[in-house]
CSV table of C-alpha atoms in Angstrom, one decimal:
chain,number,residue,atom,x,y,z
K,9,UNK,CA,-103.4,-24.3,122.8
K,10,UNK,CA,-102.9,-28.0,122.0
K,11,UNK,CA,-107.1,-28.0,121.9
K,12,UNK,CA,-107.3,-25.0,120.1
K,13,UNK,CA,-104.5,-25.9,117.3
K,14,UNK,CA,-106.3,-29.3,117.2
K,15,UNK,CA,-109.8,-28.2,116.8
K,16,UNK,CA,-108.3,-25.8,113.7
K,17,UNK,CA,-106.9,-28.4,112.1
K,18,UNK,CA,-110.0,-30.4,111.6
K,19,UNK,CA,-112.3,-27.5,111.4
K,20,UNK,CA,-114.0,-26.1,107.8
K,21,UNK,CA,-111.6,-24.0,106.2
K,22,UNK,CA,-112.0,-22.5,102.7
K,23,UNK,CA,-108.8,-21.7,100.8
K,24,UNK,CA,-107.3,-22.0,104.3
K,25,UNK,CA,-109.3,-19.2,105.8
K,26,UNK,CA,-111.8,-19.7,108.5
K,27,UNK,CA,-115.4,-19.1,108.8
K,28,UNK,CA,-117.2,-16.3,110.7
K,29,UNK,CA,-118.7,-19.1,112.9
K,30,UNK,CA,-118.4,-22.7,113.6
K,31,UNK,CA,-120.5,-25.1,115.3
K,32,UNK,CA,-118.0,-25.6,118.4
K,33,UNK,CA,-118.6,-29.3,118.7
K,34,UNK,CA,-118.2,-30.3,115.3
K,35,UNK,CA,-116.1,-27.8,113.6
K,36,UNK,CA,-118.5,-27.4,110.7
K,37,UNK,CA,-119.5,-24.1,109.3
K,38,UNK,CA,-122.5,-22.3,111.0
K,39,UNK,CA,-123.5,-19.7,108.4
K,40,UNK,CA,-123.3,-16.0,109.5
K,41,UNK,CA,-125.9,-15.0,107.2
K,42,UNK,CA,-127.5,-16.8,104.4
K,43,UNK,CA,-124.7,-16.2,102.0
K,44,UNK,CA,-121.7,-15.8,104.5
K,45,UNK,CA,-121.2,-19.7,104.4
K,46,UNK,CA,-117.8,-19.8,103.5
K,47,UNK,CA,-114.7,-18.4,104.4
K,48,UNK,CA,-114.3,-14.8,106.2
K,49,UNK,CA,-110.9,-13.2,105.8
K,50,UNK,CA,-111.1,-10.8,108.4
K,51,UNK,CA,-112.0,-12.9,111.1
K,52,UNK,CA,-109.4,-15.0,109.9
K,53,UNK,CA,-106.7,-12.5,110.5
K,54,UNK,CA,-107.6,-11.7,113.7
K,55,UNK,CA,-107.5,-15.4,114.7
K,56,UNK,CA,-104.1,-15.8,112.8
K,57,UNK,CA,-102.5,-12.4,114.7
K,58,UNK,CA,-103.0,-14.4,117.8
K,59,UNK,CA,-101.5,-17.8,116.4
K,60,UNK,CA,-98.5,-16.0,115.0
K,61,UNK,CA,-98.2,-14.7,118.8
K,62,UNK,CA,-98.6,-18.0,120.1
K,63,UNK,CA,-96.2,-19.3,117.8
K,64,UNK,CA,-93.3,-17.1,118.8
K,65,UNK,CA,-94.1,-18.1,122.5
K,66,UNK,CA,-93.3,-21.5,121.9
K,67,UNK,CA,-90.9,-21.6,118.7
K,68,UNK,CA,-87.9,-22.0,120.9
K,69,UNK,CA,-89.3,-24.1,123.5
K,70,UNK,CA,-89.3,-27.9,124.3
K,71,UNK,CA,-89.7,-30.5,121.8
K,72,UNK,CA,-93.4,-30.6,122.5
K,73,UNK,CA,-93.6,-26.8,122.2
K,74,UNK,CA,-91.9,-26.6,119.1
K,75,UNK,CA,-94.0,-29.3,117.3
K,76,UNK,CA,-96.9,-27.2,118.7
K,77,UNK,CA,-95.5,-24.1,117.1
K,78,UNK,CA,-94.7,-26.1,113.7
K,79,UNK,CA,-98.6,-27.0,113.3
K,80,UNK,CA,-99.6,-23.0,114.0
K,81,UNK,CA,-97.1,-22.4,111.5
K,82,UNK,CA,-98.9,-24.8,108.7
K,83,UNK,CA,-102.3,-23.3,109.7
K,84,UNK,CA,-100.5,-19.7,108.7
K,85,UNK,CA,-99.2,-20.9,105.9
K,86,UNK,CA,-102.4,-22.7,104.7
K,87,UNK,CA,-104.2,-19.3,104.4
K,88,UNK,CA,-104.8,-18.3,100.7
K,89,UNK,CA,-104.5,-14.9,101.1
K,90,UNK,CA,-104.0,-14.0,97.2
K,91,UNK,CA,-107.1,-16.1,96.5
K,92,UNK,CA,-109.4,-13.4,98.2
K,93,UNK,CA,-108.2,-11.0,96.0
K,94,UNK,CA,-110.3,-12.1,93.3
K,95,UNK,CA,-107.8,-11.5,90.6
K,96,UNK,CA,-108.1,-7.5,91.8
K,97,UNK,CA,-105.8,-5.2,93.8
K,98,UNK,CA,-107.9,-5.5,96.8
K,99,UNK,CA,-108.9,-8.0,99.6
K,100,UNK,CA,-112.4,-9.2,99.5
K,101,UNK,CA,-113.9,-10.3,103.1
K,102,UNK,CA,-115.8,-13.3,102.2
K,103,UNK,CA,-116.0,-16.3,99.5
K,104,UNK,CA,-118.5,-19.1,99.7
K,105,UNK,CA,-118.2,-22.6,97.7
K,106,UNK,CA,-121.6,-22.2,96.9
K,107,UNK,CA,-122.2,-18.5,96.5
K,108,UNK,CA,-118.6,-17.4,95.1
K,109,UNK,CA,-118.1,-13.7,95.6
K,110,UNK,CA,-121.9,-12.6,95.9
K,111,UNK,CA,-121.2,-11.0,99.1
K,112,UNK,CA,-119.0,-8.6,97.2
K,113,UNK,CA,-117.4,-6.8,100.0
K,114,UNK,CA,-113.9,-5.1,99.1
K,115,UNK,CA,-112.3,-4.2,102.0
K,116,UNK,CA,-110.9,-0.4,102.3
K,117,UNK,CA,-109.7,1.4,104.9
K,118,UNK,CA,-109.8,2.6,107.7
K,119,UNK,CA,-111.5,0.3,110.0
K,120,UNK,CA,-110.6,-2.6,112.2
K,121,UNK,CA,-108.6,-4.5,109.0
K,122,UNK,CA,-105.5,-3.0,109.2
K,123,UNK,CA,-104.1,-6.3,110.1
K,124,UNK,CA,-105.5,-8.2,107.1
K,125,UNK,CA,-103.6,-6.3,104.8
K,126,UNK,CA,-100.3,-6.9,106.7
K,127,UNK,CA,-100.8,-10.5,107.0
K,128,UNK,CA,-101.5,-10.7,103.4
K,129,UNK,CA,-98.4,-9.2,102.4
K,130,UNK,CA,-96.4,-11.0,105.1
K,131,UNK,CA,-97.6,-14.7,104.2
K,132,UNK,CA,-94.5,-16.7,102.9
K,133,UNK,CA,-96.8,-18.7,100.8
K,134,UNK,CA,-99.7,-17.1,99.5
K,135,UNK,CA,-98.3,-13.1,99.9
K,136,UNK,CA,-99.9,-10.3,98.1
K,137,UNK,CA,-98.0,-7.8,96.4
K,138,UNK,CA,-97.4,-4.6,98.3
K,139,UNK,CA,-99.7,-2.6,95.3
K,140,UNK,CA,-102.6,-4.6,97.0
K,141,UNK,CA,-102.2,-2.6,100.3
K,142,UNK,CA,-101.5,0.7,98.5
K,143,UNK,CA,-104.2,0.6,95.9
K,144,UNK,CA,-107.0,-1.8,97.9
K,145,UNK,CA,-106.6,-0.6,101.3
K,146,UNK,CA,-105.3,3.0,101.0
K,147,UNK,CA,-107.3,3.6,97.7
K,148,UNK,CA,-104.0,5.1,96.0
K,149,UNK,CA,-103.8,7.5,98.9
K,150,UNK,CA,-107.5,8.3,99.2
K,151,UNK,CA,-107.0,6.7,102.7
K,152,UNK,CA,-105.6,10.1,103.8
K,153,UNK,CA,-107.9,13.1,104.8
K,154,UNK,CA,-106.6,15.4,107.4
K,155,UNK,CA,-109.5,16.6,109.5
K,156,UNK,CA,-110.2,17.5,113.2
K,157,UNK,CA,-112.6,15.1,115.5
K,158,UNK,CA,-113.8,16.8,118.9
K,159,UNK,CA,-110.9,19.4,118.1
K,160,UNK,CA,-108.2,16.7,117.8
K,161,UNK,CA,-106.1,16.2,114.7
K,162,UNK,CA,-106.8,13.3,112.4
K,163,UNK,CA,-104.9,12.0,109.4
K,164,UNK,CA,-107.1,9.3,107.9
K,165,UNK,CA,-110.3,8.7,106.5
K,166,UNK,CA,-113.0,7.1,108.5
K,167,UNK,CA,-116.1,5.4,106.9
K,168,UNK,CA,-118.5,6.6,109.5
K,169,UNK,CA,-117.2,10.1,109.5
K,170,UNK,CA,-114.8,11.9,111.6
K,171,UNK,CA,-114.1,9.3,114.0
K,172,UNK,CA,-115.7,5.6,114.2
K,173,UNK,CA,-116.0,2.9,116.7
K,174,UNK,CA,-113.3,2.1,119.2
K,175,UNK,CA,-113.0,-1.6,118.2
K,176,UNK,CA,-111.1,0.0,115.2
K,177,UNK,CA,-108.2,1.3,117.4
K,178,UNK,CA,-108.1,-2.0,119.1
K,179,UNK,CA,-108.4,-5.6,116.7
K,180,UNK,CA,-105.8,-4.7,114.5
K,181,UNK,CA,-103.4,-3.4,117.4
K,182,UNK,CA,-103.7,-6.9,119.8
K,183,UNK,CA,-100.4,-8.1,118.3
K,184,UNK,CA,-99.6,-5.1,116.1
K,185,UNK,CA,-97.6,-2.8,118.2
K,186,UNK,CA,-98.7,0.9,117.5
K,187,UNK,CA,-95.9,2.3,119.4
K,188,UNK,CA,-93.7,4.1,116.3
K,189,UNK,CA,-95.5,2.3,113.8
K,190,UNK,CA,-95.5,4.9,110.5
K,191,UNK,CA,-96.0,4.5,107.1
K,192,UNK,CA,-96.9,6.8,104.3
K,193,UNK,CA,-100.5,7.2,105.3
K,194,UNK,CA,-100.1,7.7,109.6
K,195,UNK,CA,-98.4,7.7,112.5
K,196,UNK,CA,-100.6,4.9,114.1
K,197,UNK,CA,-99.9,5.3,117.8
K,198,UNK,CA,-100.5,9.1,117.5
K,199,UNK,CA,-103.7,8.7,115.2
K,200,UNK,CA,-105.4,6.0,117.4
K,201,UNK,CA,-104.6,8.1,120.6
K,202,UNK,CA,-106.6,11.0,119.2
K,203,UNK,CA,-109.2,8.5,117.8
K,204,UNK,CA,-109.7,7.4,121.2
K,205,UNK,CA,-109.4,11.0,122.7
K,206,UNK,CA,-112.0,12.1,120.7
K,207,UNK,CA,-114.2,9.3,121.3
K,208,UNK,CA,-114.2,10.2,125.3
K,209,UNK,CA,-114.5,14.0,124.4
K,210,UNK,CA,-117.8,13.5,122.2
K,211,UNK,CA,-118.7,11.6,125.4
K,212,UNK,CA,-118.2,14.3,127.8
K,213,UNK,CA,-119.6,16.8,125.4
K,214,UNK,CA,-122.7,14.3,125.2
K,215,UNK,CA,-124.7,16.3,122.6
K,216,UNK,CA,-127.8,13.7,123.3
K,217,UNK,CA,-127.8,14.5,127.2
K,218,UNK,CA,-127.6,10.5,127.9
K,219,UNK,CA,-127.4,9.9,131.8
K,220,UNK,CA,-124.1,9.1,133.2
K,221,UNK,CA,-121.6,10.2,130.3
K,222,UNK,CA,-118.7,11.8,131.2
K,223,UNK,CA,-115.1,12.1,132.3
K,224,UNK,CA,-115.0,8.4,134.0
K,225,UNK,CA,-117.8,7.0,132.0
K,226,UNK,CA,-117.0,7.1,128.1
K,227,UNK,CA,-116.6,4.6,125.4
K,228,UNK,CA,-118.8,3.7,122.4
K,229,UNK,CA,-117.7,0.6,120.3
K,230,UNK,CA,-119.5,-2.4,118.9
K,231,UNK,CA,-121.5,-4.2,121.6
K,232,UNK,CA,-124.8,-5.5,123.0
K,233,UNK,CA,-127.4,-2.5,122.9
K,234,UNK,CA,-130.7,-1.4,123.9
K,235,UNK,CA,-131.6,-1.5,120.3
K,236,UNK,CA,-130.0,-5.4,119.7
K,237,UNK,CA,-126.2,-5.5,118.7
K,238,UNK,CA,-124.7,-2.3,117.4
K,239,UNK,CA,-121.7,-0.5,116.5
K,240,UNK,CA,-122.2,2.6,118.4
K,241,UNK,CA,-120.0,5.5,117.4
K,242,UNK,CA,-119.3,8.9,118.3
K,243,UNK,CA,-121.9,10.6,116.6
K,244,UNK,CA,-125.5,11.5,117.0
K,245,UNK,CA,-126.8,9.0,114.4
K,246,UNK,CA,-124.9,6.0,116.1
K,247,UNK,CA,-125.1,6.9,119.9
K,248,UNK,CA,-127.9,5.3,121.6
K,249,UNK,CA,-126.8,5.9,125.1
K,250,UNK,CA,-125.0,2.6,125.6
K,251,UNK,CA,-121.3,2.5,127.4
K,252,UNK,CA,-119.3,-0.7,126.4
K,253,UNK,CA,-116.5,-1.4,129.0
K,254,UNK,CA,-114.4,-2.8,126.5
K,255,UNK,CA,-114.0,0.9,125.1
K,256,UNK,CA,-112.2,2.7,127.3
K,257,UNK,CA,-110.7,-0.2,129.0
K,258,UNK,CA,-109.0,-1.8,125.8
K,259,UNK,CA,-107.7,1.8,124.9
K,260,UNK,CA,-105.7,1.6,128.2
K,261,UNK,CA,-102.6,1.5,125.6
K,262,UNK,CA,-103.2,4.8,124.4
K,263,UNK,CA,-104.8,6.7,127.5
K,264,UNK,CA,-103.7,4.5,130.4
K,265,UNK,CA,-104.9,7.3,132.9
K,266,UNK,CA,-108.3,7.9,131.6
K,267,UNK,CA,-109.1,4.3,130.9
K,268,UNK,CA,-108.3,3.7,134.4
K,269,UNK,CA,-110.4,6.2,135.7
K,270,UNK,CA,-113.3,4.3,133.7
K,271,UNK,CA,-112.2,1.0,135.2
K,272,UNK,CA,-112.4,2.6,139.0
K,273,UNK,CA,-115.6,4.1,138.3
K,274,UNK,CA,-117.3,1.0,136.7
K,275,UNK,CA,-115.7,-1.1,139.8
K,276,UNK,CA,-117.5,1.3,142.2
K,277,UNK,CA,-120.9,0.2,140.4
K,278,UNK,CA,-119.8,-3.6,140.3
K,279,UNK,CA,-123.2,-4.7,141.6
K,280,UNK,CA,-124.4,-3.5,138.1
K,281,UNK,CA,-121.4,-3.9,136.1
K,282,UNK,CA,-119.4,-6.8,137.1
K,283,UNK,CA,-119.6,-10.3,137.1
K,284,UNK,CA,-117.7,-13.7,137.5
K,285,UNK,CA,-115.8,-12.7,134.1
K,286,UNK,CA,-115.2,-9.0,134.5
K,287,UNK,CA,-117.2,-6.4,133.5
K,288,UNK,CA,-120.5,-6.9,131.7
K,289,UNK,CA,-120.2,-6.1,128.2
K,290,UNK,CA,-122.9,-3.1,128.0
K,291,UNK,CA,-124.9,-0.8,129.8
K,292,UNK,CA,-127.3,2.2,129.6
K,293,UNK,CA,-127.9,4.4,132.6
K,294,UNK,CA,-130.2,6.1,130.8
K,295,UNK,CA,-132.6,3.0,129.8
K,296,UNK,CA,-131.6,1.8,133.5
K,297,UNK,CA,-130.3,-1.4,131.4
K,298,UNK,CA,-128.0,-3.5,132.7
K,299,UNK,CA,-127.7,-6.9,131.2
K,300,UNK,CA,-125.8,-9.5,132.9
K,301,UNK,CA,-124.2,-10.6,129.4
K,302,UNK,CA,-120.8,-11.0,127.8
K,303,UNK,CA,-119.6,-11.1,124.5
K,304,UNK,CA,-116.0,-12.8,123.7
K,305,UNK,CA,-114.8,-10.6,121.0
K,306,UNK,CA,-115.2,-7.4,123.6
K,307,UNK,CA,-113.8,-9.6,126.5
K,308,UNK,CA,-111.0,-10.9,124.9
K,309,UNK,CA,-109.2,-7.2,123.8
K,310,UNK,CA,-109.6,-6.1,127.6
K,311,UNK,CA,-107.2,-9.0,128.8
K,312,UNK,CA,-104.7,-8.6,126.0
K,313,UNK,CA,-104.6,-4.8,125.8
K,314,UNK,CA,-104.0,-4.7,129.6
K,315,UNK,CA,-101.1,-7.1,129.5
K,316,UNK,CA,-99.5,-5.1,126.5
K,317,UNK,CA,-99.8,-2.1,128.8
K,318,UNK,CA,-98.1,-4.2,131.5
K,319,UNK,CA,-95.4,-5.7,129.6
K,320,UNK,CA,-95.7,-5.4,125.8
K,321,UNK,CA,-95.9,-9.3,125.9
K,322,UNK,CA,-98.0,-10.0,122.8
K,323,UNK,CA,-97.1,-7.0,121.2
K,324,UNK,CA,-93.3,-8.0,121.6
K,325,UNK,CA,-94.4,-11.9,120.5
K,326,UNK,CA,-96.1,-10.9,117.4
K,327,UNK,CA,-93.6,-8.2,116.3
K,328,UNK,CA,-90.6,-10.4,116.2
K,329,UNK,CA,-91.9,-13.0,113.8
K,330,UNK,CA,-90.1,-13.2,110.8
K,331,UNK,CA,-92.6,-13.1,108.4
K,332,UNK,CA,-94.3,-10.1,110.1
K,333,UNK,CA,-91.2,-8.2,110.1
K,334,UNK,CA,-90.7,-8.7,106.2
K,335,UNK,CA,-94.3,-7.9,105.4
K,336,UNK,CA,-93.9,-4.6,107.6
K,337,UNK,CA,-90.8,-3.7,105.6
K,338,UNK,CA,-92.3,-4.6,102.2
K,339,UNK,CA,-95.5,-2.4,102.7
K,340,UNK,CA,-92.8,0.6,103.7
K,341,UNK,CA,-93.7,0.3,107.6
K,342,UNK,CA,-91.0,1.4,109.8
K,343,UNK,CA,-91.3,0.2,113.5
K,344,UNK,CA,-88.8,0.0,116.6
K,345,UNK,CA,-89.4,-4.0,116.0
K,346,UNK,CA,-87.9,-3.8,112.6
K,347,UNK,CA,-84.3,-4.8,112.3
K,348,UNK,CA,-82.8,-1.9,110.2
K,349,UNK,CA,-79.9,-4.2,109.4
K,350,UNK,CA,-82.1,-6.8,107.4
């Protein structure tokens, strides 16, 4: 953690926000695309979510640990979430010193970015008003669209149709505990459980008749693919016959029995699916495609969600952060983690 924090302190930042990619040796920005050469508020939110959990782990420790927590706190306080509104009641994904707001990506729900809005509201230094969440993310209530996916009730509108890739159920909820988490738009555990079960049910139905899909082999999400990197989703346009182990395994908090069944099935095929760092990123039985590759953003949620399933460690740490509790109240959330007396 000392190494990570020291790197973050000296690495390129843009109004406190981090870029999508750095050079790992120098900390200088490595453009993700021609105009994506500045701050990336979504990736910043994922990183800060982890920092705040780590902060809580060290905050009441010995002198050295408290000093490390204070440095994490400074990184958190330096992110200027308000800047990334671009004077509107919505958060923008990107800003670049050279290209300014040219990427022009207003982030609206529902996708993987819920955590960004919660952090923006929670910031003690550069916080945004609640209306940014309700008008920007929730689009004045248009985020609510009751419907069914694979005969399962859903309450939110998803950008890819009835349901999207499974990482949308993972990234925001690595620290943010969905259990009992509610606001005026959704009960987030129930929503994400049905979202996961719909992804599974689609794979079992298997409308494109891919080899290997079934009760013990399901899970469509962003990963390596037979057609390059792709955000696989449970619809016929975005389903390329590729199973990504992180999809089912990181969903263990919503579907423990079903996810463990996938884990056991994949482990039985470990000569093709398993390596030094766990399950490989993706495979396709239809294409006989078993690349021995890893993708960190897929491996990370597996470990974190397994630990949340076992002990709720990361959830408990993140949710006890006083800034997060204030931010959730500010936006109208209820959660078992919130002290009702405050």
